[in-house]
Coordinates of C-alpha atoms in Angstrom, one line a residue:
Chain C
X1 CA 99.1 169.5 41.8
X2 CA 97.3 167.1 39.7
X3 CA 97.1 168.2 36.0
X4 CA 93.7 167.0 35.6
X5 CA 92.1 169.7 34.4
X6 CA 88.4 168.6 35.2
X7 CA 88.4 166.8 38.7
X8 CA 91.2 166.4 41.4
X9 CA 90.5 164.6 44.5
X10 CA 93.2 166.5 46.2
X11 CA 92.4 169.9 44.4
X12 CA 88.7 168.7 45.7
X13 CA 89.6 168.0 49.4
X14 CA 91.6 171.6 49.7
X15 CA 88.2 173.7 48.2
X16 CA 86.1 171.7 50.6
X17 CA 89.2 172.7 53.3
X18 CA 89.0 176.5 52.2
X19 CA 85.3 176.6 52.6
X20 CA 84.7 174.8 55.5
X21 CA 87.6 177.4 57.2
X22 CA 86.5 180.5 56.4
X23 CA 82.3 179.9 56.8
X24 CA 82.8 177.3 59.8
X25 CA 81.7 179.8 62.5
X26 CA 78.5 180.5 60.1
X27 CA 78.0 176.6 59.9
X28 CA 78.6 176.2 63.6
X29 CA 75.9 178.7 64.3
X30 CA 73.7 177.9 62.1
X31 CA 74.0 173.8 63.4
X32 CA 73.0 175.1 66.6
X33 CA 70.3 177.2 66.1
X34 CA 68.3 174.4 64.0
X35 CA 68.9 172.2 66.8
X36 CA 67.5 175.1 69.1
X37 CA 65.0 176.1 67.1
X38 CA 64.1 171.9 66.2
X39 CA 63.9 171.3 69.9
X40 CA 61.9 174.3 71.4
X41 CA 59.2 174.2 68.6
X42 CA 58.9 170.4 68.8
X43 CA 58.8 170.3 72.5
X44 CA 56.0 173.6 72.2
X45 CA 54.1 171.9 69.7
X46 CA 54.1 168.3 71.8
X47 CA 50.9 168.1 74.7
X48 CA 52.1 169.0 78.0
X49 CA 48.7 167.8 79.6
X50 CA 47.8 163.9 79.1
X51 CA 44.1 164.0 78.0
X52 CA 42.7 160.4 78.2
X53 CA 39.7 160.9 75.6
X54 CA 42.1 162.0 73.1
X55 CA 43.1 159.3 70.7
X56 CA 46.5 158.0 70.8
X57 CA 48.9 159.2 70.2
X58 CA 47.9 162.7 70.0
X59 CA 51.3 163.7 69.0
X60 CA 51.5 161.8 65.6
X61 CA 53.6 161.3 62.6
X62 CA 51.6 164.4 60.4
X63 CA 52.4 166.5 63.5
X64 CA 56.0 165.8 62.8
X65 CA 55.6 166.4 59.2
X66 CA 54.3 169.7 59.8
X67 CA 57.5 170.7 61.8
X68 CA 59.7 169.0 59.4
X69 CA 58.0 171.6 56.7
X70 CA 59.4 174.7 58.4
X71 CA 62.8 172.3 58.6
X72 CA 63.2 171.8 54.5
X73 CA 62.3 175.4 54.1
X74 CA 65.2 176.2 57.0
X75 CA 67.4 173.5 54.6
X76 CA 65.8 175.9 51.3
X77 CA 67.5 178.7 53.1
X78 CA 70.6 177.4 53.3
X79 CA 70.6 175.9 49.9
X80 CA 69.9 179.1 48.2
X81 CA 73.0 181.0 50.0
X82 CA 75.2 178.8 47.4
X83 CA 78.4 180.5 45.4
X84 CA 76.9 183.6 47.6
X85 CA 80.3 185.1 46.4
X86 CA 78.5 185.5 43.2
X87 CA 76.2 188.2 44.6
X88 CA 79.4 190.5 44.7
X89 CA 82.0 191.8 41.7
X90 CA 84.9 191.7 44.0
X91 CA 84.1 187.9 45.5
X92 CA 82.7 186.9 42.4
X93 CA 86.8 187.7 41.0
X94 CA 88.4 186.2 44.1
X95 CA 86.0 183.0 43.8
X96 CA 86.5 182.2 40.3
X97 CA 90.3 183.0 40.6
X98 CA 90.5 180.0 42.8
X99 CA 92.9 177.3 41.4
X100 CA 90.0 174.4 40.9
X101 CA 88.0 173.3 38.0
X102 CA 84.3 174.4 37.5
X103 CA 83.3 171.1 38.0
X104 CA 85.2 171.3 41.3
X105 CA 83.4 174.4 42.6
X106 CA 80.4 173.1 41.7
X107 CA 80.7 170.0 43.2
X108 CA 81.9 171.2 46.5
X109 CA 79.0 173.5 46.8
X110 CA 76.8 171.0 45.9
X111 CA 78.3 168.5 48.3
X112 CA 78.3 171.1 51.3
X113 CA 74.9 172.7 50.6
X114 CA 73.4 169.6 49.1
X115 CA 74.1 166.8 50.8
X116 CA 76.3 167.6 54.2
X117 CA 73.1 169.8 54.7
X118 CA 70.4 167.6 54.2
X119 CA 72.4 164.8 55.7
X120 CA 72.5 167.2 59.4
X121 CA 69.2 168.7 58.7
X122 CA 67.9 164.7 58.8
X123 CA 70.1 163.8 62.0
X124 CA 69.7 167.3 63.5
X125 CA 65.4 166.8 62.6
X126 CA 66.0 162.6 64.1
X127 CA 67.7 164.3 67.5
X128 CA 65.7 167.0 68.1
X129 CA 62.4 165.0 67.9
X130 CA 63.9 162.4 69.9
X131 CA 65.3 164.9 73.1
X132 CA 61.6 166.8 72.7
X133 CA 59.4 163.9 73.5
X134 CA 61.8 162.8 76.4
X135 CA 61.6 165.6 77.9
X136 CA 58.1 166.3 76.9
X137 CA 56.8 162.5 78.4
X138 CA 59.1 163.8 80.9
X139 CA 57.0 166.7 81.9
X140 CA 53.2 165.3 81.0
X141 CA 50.9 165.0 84.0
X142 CA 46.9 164.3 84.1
X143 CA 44.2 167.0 83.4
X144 CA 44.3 167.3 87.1
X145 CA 47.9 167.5 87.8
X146 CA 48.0 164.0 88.9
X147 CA 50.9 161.8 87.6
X148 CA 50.5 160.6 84.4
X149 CA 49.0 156.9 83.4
X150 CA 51.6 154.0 82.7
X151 CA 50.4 154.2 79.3
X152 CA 51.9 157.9 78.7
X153 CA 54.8 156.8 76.4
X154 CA 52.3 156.1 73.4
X155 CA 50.7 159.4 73.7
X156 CA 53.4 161.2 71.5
X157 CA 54.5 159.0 69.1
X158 CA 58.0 157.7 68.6
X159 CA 59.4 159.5 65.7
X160 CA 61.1 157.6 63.0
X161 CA 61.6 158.5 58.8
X162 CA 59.4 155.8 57.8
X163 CA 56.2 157.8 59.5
X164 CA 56.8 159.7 56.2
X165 CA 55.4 157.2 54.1
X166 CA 52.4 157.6 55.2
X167 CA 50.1 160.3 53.3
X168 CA 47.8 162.5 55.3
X169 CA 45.4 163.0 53.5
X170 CA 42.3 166.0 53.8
X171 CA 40.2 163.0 55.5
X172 CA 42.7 161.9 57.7
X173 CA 42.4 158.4 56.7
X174 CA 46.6 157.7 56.7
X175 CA 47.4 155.8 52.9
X176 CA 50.9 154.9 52.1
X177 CA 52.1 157.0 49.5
X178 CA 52.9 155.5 46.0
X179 CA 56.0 154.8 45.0
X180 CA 55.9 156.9 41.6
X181 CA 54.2 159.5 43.6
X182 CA 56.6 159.5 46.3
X183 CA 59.4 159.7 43.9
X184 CA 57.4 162.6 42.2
X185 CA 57.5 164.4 45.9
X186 CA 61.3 164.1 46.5
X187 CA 62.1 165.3 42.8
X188 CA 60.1 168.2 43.2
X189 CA 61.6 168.8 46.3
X190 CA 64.7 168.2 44.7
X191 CA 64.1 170.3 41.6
X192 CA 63.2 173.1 44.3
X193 CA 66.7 172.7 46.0
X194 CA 68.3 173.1 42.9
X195 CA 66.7 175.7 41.6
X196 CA 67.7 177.8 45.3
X197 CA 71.2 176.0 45.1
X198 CA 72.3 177.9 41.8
X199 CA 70.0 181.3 41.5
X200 CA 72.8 183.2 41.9
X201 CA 74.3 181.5 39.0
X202 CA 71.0 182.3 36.5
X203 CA 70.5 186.0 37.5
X204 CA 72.9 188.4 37.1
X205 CA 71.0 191.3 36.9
X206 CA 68.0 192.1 38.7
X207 CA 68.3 189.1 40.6
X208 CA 66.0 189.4 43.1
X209 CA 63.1 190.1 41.4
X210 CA 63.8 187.3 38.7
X211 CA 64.2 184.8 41.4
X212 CA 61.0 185.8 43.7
X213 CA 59.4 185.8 39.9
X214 CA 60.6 181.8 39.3
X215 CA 59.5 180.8 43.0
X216 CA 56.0 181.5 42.7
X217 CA 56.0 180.0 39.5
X218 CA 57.5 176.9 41.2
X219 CA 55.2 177.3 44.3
X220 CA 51.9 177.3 41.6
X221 CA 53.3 174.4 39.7
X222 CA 53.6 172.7 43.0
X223 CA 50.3 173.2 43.7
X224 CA 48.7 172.8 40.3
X225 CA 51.1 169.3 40.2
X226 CA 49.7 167.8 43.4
X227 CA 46.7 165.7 42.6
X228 CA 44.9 166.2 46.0
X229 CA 45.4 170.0 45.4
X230 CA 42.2 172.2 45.8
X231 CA 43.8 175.3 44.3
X232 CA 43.1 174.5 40.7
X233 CA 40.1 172.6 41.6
X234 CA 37.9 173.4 38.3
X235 CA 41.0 172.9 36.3
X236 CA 41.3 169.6 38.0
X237 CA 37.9 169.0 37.4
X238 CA 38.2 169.6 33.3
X239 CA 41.2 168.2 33.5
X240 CA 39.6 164.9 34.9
X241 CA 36.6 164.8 33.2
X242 CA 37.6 166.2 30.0
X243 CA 41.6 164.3 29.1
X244 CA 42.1 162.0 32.2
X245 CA 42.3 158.6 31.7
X246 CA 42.5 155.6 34.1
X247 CA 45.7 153.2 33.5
X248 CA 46.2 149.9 33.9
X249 CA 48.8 150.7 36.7
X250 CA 46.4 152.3 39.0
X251 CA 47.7 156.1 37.7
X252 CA 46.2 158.7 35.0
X253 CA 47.6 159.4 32.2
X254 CA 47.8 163.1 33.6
X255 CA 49.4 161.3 36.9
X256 CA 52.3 160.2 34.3
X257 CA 52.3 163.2 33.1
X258 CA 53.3 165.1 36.3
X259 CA 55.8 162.6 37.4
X260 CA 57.4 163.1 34.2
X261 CA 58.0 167.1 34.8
X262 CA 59.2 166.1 38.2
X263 CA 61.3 163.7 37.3
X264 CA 63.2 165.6 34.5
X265 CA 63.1 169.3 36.4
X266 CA 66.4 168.6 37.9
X267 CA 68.2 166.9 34.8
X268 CA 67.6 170.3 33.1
X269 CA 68.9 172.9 36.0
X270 CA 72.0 170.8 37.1
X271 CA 74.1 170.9 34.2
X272 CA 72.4 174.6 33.5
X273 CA 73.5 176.4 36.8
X274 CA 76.9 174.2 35.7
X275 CA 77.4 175.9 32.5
X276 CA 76.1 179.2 33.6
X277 CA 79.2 179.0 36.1
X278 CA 81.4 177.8 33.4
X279 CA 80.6 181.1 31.6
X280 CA 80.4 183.3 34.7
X281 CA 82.1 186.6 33.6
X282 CA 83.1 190.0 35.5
Chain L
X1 CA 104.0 185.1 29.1
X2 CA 101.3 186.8 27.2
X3 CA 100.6 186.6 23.9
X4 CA 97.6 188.3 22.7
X5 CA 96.7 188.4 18.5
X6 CA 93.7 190.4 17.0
X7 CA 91.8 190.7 20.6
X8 CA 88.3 192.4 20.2
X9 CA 86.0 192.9 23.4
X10 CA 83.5 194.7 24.0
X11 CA 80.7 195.8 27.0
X12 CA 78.1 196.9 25.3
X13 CA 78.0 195.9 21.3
X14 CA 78.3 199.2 19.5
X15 CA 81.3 200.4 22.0
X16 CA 84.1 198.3 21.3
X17 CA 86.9 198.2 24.1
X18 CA 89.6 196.5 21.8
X19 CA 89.4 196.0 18.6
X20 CA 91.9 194.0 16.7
X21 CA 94.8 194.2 19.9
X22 CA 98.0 192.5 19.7
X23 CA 100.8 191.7 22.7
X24 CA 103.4 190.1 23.7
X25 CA 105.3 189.9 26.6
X26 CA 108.0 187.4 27.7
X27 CA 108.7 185.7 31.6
X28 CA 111.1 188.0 33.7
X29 CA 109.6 191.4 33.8
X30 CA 108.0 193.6 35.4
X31 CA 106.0 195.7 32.7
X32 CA 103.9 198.9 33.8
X33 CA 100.5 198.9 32.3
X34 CA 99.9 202.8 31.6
X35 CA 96.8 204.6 30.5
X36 CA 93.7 207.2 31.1
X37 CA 90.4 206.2 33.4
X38 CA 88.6 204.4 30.9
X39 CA 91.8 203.2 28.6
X40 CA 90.9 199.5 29.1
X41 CA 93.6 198.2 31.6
X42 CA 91.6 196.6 34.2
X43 CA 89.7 195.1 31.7
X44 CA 92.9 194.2 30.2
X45 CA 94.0 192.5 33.1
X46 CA 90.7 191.0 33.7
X47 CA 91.1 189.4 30.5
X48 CA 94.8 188.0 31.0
X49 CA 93.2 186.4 34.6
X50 CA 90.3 184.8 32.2
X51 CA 87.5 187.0 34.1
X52 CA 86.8 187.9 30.7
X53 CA 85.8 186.0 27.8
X54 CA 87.5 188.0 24.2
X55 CA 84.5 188.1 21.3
X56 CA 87.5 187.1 18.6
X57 CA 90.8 186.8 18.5
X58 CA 93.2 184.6 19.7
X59 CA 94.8 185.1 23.3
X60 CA 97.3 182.8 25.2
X61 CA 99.0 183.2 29.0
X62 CA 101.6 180.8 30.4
X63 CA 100.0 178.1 27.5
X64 CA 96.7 178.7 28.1
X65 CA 93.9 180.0 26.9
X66 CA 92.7 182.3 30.2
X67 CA 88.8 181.9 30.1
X68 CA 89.5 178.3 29.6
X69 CA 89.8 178.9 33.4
X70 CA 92.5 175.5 33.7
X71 CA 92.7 174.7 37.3
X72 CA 96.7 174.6 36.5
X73 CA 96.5 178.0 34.9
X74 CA 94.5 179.1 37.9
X75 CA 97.2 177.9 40.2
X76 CA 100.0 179.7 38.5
X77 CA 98.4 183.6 38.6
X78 CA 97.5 185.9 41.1
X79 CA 95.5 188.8 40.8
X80 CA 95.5 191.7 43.6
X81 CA 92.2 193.7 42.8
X82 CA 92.0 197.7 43.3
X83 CA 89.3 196.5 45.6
X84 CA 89.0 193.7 47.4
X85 CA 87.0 191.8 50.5
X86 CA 87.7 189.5 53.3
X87 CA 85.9 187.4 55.5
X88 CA 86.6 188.1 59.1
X89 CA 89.3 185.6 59.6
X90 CA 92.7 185.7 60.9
X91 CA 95.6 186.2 58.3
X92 CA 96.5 182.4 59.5
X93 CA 93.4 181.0 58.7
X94 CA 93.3 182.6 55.1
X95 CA 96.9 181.6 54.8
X96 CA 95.9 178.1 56.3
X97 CA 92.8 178.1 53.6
X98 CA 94.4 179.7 50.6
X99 CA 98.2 178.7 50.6
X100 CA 97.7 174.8 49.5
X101 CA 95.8 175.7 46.6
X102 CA 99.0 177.3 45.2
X103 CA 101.6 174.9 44.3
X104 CA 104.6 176.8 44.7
X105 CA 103.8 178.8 47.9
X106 CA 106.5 179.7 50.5
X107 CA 105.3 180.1 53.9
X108 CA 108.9 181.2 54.9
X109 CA 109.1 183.9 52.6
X110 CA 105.4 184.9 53.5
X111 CA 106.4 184.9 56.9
X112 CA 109.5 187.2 56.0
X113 CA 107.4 189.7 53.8
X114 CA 104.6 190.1 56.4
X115 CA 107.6 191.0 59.0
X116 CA 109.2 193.2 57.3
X117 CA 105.3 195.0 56.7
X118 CA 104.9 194.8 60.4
X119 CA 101.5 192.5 60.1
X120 CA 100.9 189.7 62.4
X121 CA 99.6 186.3 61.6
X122 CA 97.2 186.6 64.2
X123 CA 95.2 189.6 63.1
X124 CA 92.3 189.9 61.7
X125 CA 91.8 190.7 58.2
X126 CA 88.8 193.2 58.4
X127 CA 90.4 194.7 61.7
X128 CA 93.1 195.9 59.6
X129 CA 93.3 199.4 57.7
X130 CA 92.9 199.4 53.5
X131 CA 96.3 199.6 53.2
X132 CA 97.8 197.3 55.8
X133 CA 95.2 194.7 53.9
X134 CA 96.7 195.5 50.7
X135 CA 100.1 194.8 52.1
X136 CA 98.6 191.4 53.1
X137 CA 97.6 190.8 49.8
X138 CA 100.8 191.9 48.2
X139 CA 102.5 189.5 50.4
X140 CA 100.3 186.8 49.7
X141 CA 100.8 187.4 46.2
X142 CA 104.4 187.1 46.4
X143 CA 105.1 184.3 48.5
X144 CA 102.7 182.0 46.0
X145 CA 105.2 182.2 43.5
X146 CA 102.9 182.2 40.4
X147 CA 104.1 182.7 37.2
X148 CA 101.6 185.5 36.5
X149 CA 101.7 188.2 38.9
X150 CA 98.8 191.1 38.1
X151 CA 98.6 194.2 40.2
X152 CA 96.0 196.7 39.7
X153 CA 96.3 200.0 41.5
X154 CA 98.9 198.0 44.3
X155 CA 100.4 201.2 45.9
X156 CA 97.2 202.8 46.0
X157 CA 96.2 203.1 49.6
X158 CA 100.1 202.1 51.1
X159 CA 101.7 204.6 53.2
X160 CA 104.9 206.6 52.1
X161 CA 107.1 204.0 53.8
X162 CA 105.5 201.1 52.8
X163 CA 105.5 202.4 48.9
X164 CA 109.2 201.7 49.2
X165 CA 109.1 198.4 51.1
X166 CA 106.8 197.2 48.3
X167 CA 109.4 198.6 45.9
X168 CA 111.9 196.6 47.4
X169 CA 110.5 193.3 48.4
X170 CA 108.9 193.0 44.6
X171 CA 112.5 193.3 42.9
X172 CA 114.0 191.1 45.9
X173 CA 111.4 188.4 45.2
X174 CA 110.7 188.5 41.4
X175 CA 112.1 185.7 39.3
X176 CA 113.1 185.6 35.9
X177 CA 110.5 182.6 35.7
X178 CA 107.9 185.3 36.8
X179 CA 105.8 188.2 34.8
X180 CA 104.8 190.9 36.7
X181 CA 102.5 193.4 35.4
X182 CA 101.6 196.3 37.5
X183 CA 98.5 198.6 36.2
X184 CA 98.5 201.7 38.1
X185 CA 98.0 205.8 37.8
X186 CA 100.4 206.3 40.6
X187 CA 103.3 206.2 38.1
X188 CA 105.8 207.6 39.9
X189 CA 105.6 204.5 42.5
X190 CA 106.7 202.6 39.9
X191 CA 108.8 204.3 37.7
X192 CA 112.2 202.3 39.3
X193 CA 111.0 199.0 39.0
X194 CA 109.4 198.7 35.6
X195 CA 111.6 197.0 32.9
X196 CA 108.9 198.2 30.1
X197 CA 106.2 200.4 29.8
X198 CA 102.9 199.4 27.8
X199 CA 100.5 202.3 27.6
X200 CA 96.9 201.8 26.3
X201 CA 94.4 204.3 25.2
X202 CA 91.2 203.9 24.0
X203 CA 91.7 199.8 23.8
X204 CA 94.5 200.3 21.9
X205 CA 98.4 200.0 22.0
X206 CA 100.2 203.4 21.5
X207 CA 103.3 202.8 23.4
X208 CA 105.5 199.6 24.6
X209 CA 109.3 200.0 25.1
X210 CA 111.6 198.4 27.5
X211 CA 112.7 200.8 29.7
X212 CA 116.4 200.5 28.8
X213 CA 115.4 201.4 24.9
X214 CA 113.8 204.5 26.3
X215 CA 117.2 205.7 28.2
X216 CA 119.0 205.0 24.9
X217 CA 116.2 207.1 23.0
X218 CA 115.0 209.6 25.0
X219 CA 116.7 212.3 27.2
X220 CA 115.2 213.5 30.7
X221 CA 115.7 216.7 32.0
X222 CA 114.9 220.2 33.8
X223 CA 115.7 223.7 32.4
X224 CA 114.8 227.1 33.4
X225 CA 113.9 227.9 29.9
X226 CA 113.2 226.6 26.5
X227 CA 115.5 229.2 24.8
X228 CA 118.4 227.2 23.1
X229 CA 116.7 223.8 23.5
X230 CA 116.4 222.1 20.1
X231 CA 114.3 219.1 19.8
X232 CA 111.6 219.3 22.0
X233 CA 109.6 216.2 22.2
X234 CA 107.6 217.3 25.1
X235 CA 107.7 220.1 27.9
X236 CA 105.9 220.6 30.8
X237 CA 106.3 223.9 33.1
X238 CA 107.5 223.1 36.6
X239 CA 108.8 225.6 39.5
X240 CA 112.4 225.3 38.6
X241 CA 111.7 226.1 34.6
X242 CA 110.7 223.1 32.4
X243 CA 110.5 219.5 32.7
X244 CA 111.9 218.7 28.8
X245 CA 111.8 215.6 26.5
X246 CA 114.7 215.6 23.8
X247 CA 116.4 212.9 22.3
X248 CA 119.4 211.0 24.1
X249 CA 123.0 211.9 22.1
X250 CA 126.3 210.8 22.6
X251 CA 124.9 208.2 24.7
X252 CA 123.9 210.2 27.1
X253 CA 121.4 208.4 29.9
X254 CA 119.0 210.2 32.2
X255 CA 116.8 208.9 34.8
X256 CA 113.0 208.1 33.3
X257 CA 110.7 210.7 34.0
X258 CA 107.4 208.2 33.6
X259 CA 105.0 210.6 34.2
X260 CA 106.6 213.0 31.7
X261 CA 106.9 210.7 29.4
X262 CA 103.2 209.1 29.9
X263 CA 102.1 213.0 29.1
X264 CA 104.4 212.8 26.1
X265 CA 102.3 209.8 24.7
X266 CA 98.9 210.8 25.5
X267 CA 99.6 214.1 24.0
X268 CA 101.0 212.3 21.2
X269 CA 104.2 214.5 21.1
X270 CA 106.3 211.7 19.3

């Protein structure tokens, strides 16, 4: 056993071991039934029918985005059933009985929930998008039931990740999204994760109502943080005629502003839900 | 080895638990941790395993300071709950999942204890009764060799027969590298095992003796009547008479009645 008494790679490998063995029927399942449920909605969702006034494709990259919504909330679910032996006096004992460091634990959650989940959510998303519109160009015939043109394979559009740069806008006019404000998106995406990944860790008591409490609070500062928002639209609008001001850089100084909370969220509940682990107590 | 100096903890802040607690135990025993519902020990214990943080005082287990939670401390105690949970695995894959994360574990002498318990590695865990879980548990626990071995309640939940097989295999398997404390009600499971008795009331220390300073002190025994008797520490009625407390003379050794003299102490008869 190493001595190290904050990170061993061995001491790392065997908690990744331990809970890989005892939840890998839960992982197995719940591989397969995003796959399932990736394919079946994908392929509902794509047109069965090849309608040649429609524009093309009619299956395009913000009808992807839409699925891959209910996907990050799927990945949310996940996240959020982190140190679930926490949730339980007896588990919560066992788990932090285990011979590894906090950092350890923490890590190996992280690395599991975190990042071997959003790593198959995005192959798992890539696959089932794929196997959909194969078997959806497959299947697509004219309004009439005649075969379909020679120009069917543009009609659903290839999926790939970079369709995600685009922004769909309200009027549909397809802008690339910032770089700053695509940053801004994945860190408060990010700052969501984290926030599921280590509830358990913040709440001891009355969890559940402290943590539906804190989601809606992050699901208004969502909406009051996204510029194109129309929920706080006469906020916005004193907001923009009242403190905004243009920058040279093509952003607001309330733009800056936003990026700044999303960029810092996460800083602040890593090394919290770290502590609050470090600290845990029967 | 324990060594605890001026321990306070408390729950909630106007009930202290322990106030101003002091131990020490050395490796090589197997100490019986005595008291009410309520006396502290499982908080006690949770405290030695570094479940529980102390609010002052200084407190120290094989060289480390328990909440410190040290991987390496981690790795040299085991704790077998009152209660406990599984996840519906087979004994092999908890062995297969748990084992490497303990240094010193002996899958022979795992294999050996769960025999002579009648389990088999194939079963699974939440298939099995309470107590053949337990059993599990108390195998596991033995086979990883820790240092630190903490048993709340073990026998609680074990068949008649397999009282005395865990008798048995824990005085087969215990090393004089090894402390082994056992916190339990069911004192009479215990009572030939132990090597010293700590009893706590209240948070606090009213009795620790080694169990052969009690046979040199203390004298055992069962009469039909208190007439003639001199020096009654403690008496309890029983069908045959009297169960009796007196002091040991002449050198005179009897076999320990614990749960006599656990009444003794609480009633504070000496």
């Amino acid at each position: 056993m190493n001595s190290n008494k904050f990170f061993s790679f061995s001491r790392f490998y065997l908690l990744l071991r331990n809970d890989i063995l005892l939840n890998r029927q839960k992982y197995l399942l719940t591989i397969a039934g995003a796959f399932i449920f990736g394919f079946v909605f994908l392929y509902m969702q794509m047109p069965k029918v090849e309608r040649l006034d429609n524009q093309i494709p009619a299956f395009n990259g913000s009808r992807y985005v839409s699925v891959f919504a209910l996907f990050l909330i799927g990945l949310g679910w996940f996240i959020a059933t982190s140190f679930s032996e926490l949730g339980d006096k007896v588990k919560t004992s066992n788990y932090l009985l285990m011979p590894a460091s906090t950092f350890e634990k923490f890590l190996s959650q992280f690395v599991i929930r975190v990042v071997i989940g959003t790593s198959l959510l995005l192959v798992i998303f890539w696959a089932d998008a794929h196997l959909a519109r194969t078997v959806a160009l497959s299947q697509i015939e004219g309004p009439n039931h005649e075969p379909a043109s020679a120009n069917v394979s543009k009609y659903i559009a290839e999926f790939h990740y970079s369709m995600f740069l685009v922004k769909h806008t309200n009027n549909n006019e397809p802008t690339y999204w910032r770089l700053a404000e695509g940053m801004a998106l994945i860190s408060f995406i990010f700052s969501i994760g984290m926030y599921l990944f280590s509830k358990k860790l913040f709440h001891k008591k009355n969890g559940f109502g402290k943590s539906r409490i804190i989601s809606i609070v992050i699901i208004f500062s969502i909406l009051f943080l996204m510029p194109d928002s129309n929920w706080f639209s006469e906020f916005n609008s004193f907001i923009s005629n009242n403190i905004e001001r243009q920058l040279q850089n093509g952003y607001t100084n309330i733009d800056i502003w936003r990026f700044s909370i999303a960029y810092f969220a996460p800083l602040f509940l890593i090394p919290f839900g770290y502590f609050k682990l470090k600290e845990k107590q029967l | 080895m324990i060594h605890i100096k001026n321990l306070s903890f408390h729950y909630k802040k106007n009930t202290p638990l322990f106030q101003d607690f002091s131990l020490d135990v050395d490796n090589g025993r197997i100490v019986g941790l005595l008291g009410k519902n309520g006396a502290g020990k499982s908080t006690l214990l949770n405290l030695i395993a570094g479940l529980s943080q102390p609010k002052e005082g200084s407190m120290e287990v094989n060289g480390f300071t328990p909440f410190d939670r040290n991987p390496n401390f981690l790795a040299d105690i085991y704790m077998v709950p009152e209660e406990f949970s599984f996840p519906s695995i087979s004994i092999s894959c908890y062995v297969k999942a748990f084992s490497p994360l303990y240094p010193q574990f002996d899958q022979k002498k795992l294999n050996g204890i769960l025999t002579e318990f009648e389990l088999q590695l194939s079963s699974n865990l939440n298939k099995l009764s309470h107590g053949q879980r337990k059993k599990f548990l108390i195998a596991f626990a033995l086979s990883s060799n820790c240092k630190m071995l903490v048993f709340d309640e073990p026998t609680n939940g074990l068949d008649i027969p397999s009282k005395s097989m865990f008798r048995k295999i824990l005085v087969s398997s215990v090393t004089d590298e090894q402390l082994v404390i056992i916190s339990t009600h069911q004192v009479k499971d215990i009572d030939t095992i132990i090597d010293k008795v700590l009893v706590i009331d209240n948070g606090t220390m009213i009795y620790q003796e080694n169990i052969d300073a009690i046979s040199q002190k203390l004298y055992f025994d069962t009469v039909t009547t208190l007439a003639g008797v001199d020096n009654v520490f403690y008496h309890e009625q029983c069908p045959m008479g009297y169960k009796i407390i007196i002091p040991a003379t002449n050198g005179n050794e009897s076999n320990i009645d614990l749960e006599l003299l656990f009444n003794a102490i609480i009633n504070k008869s000496f």
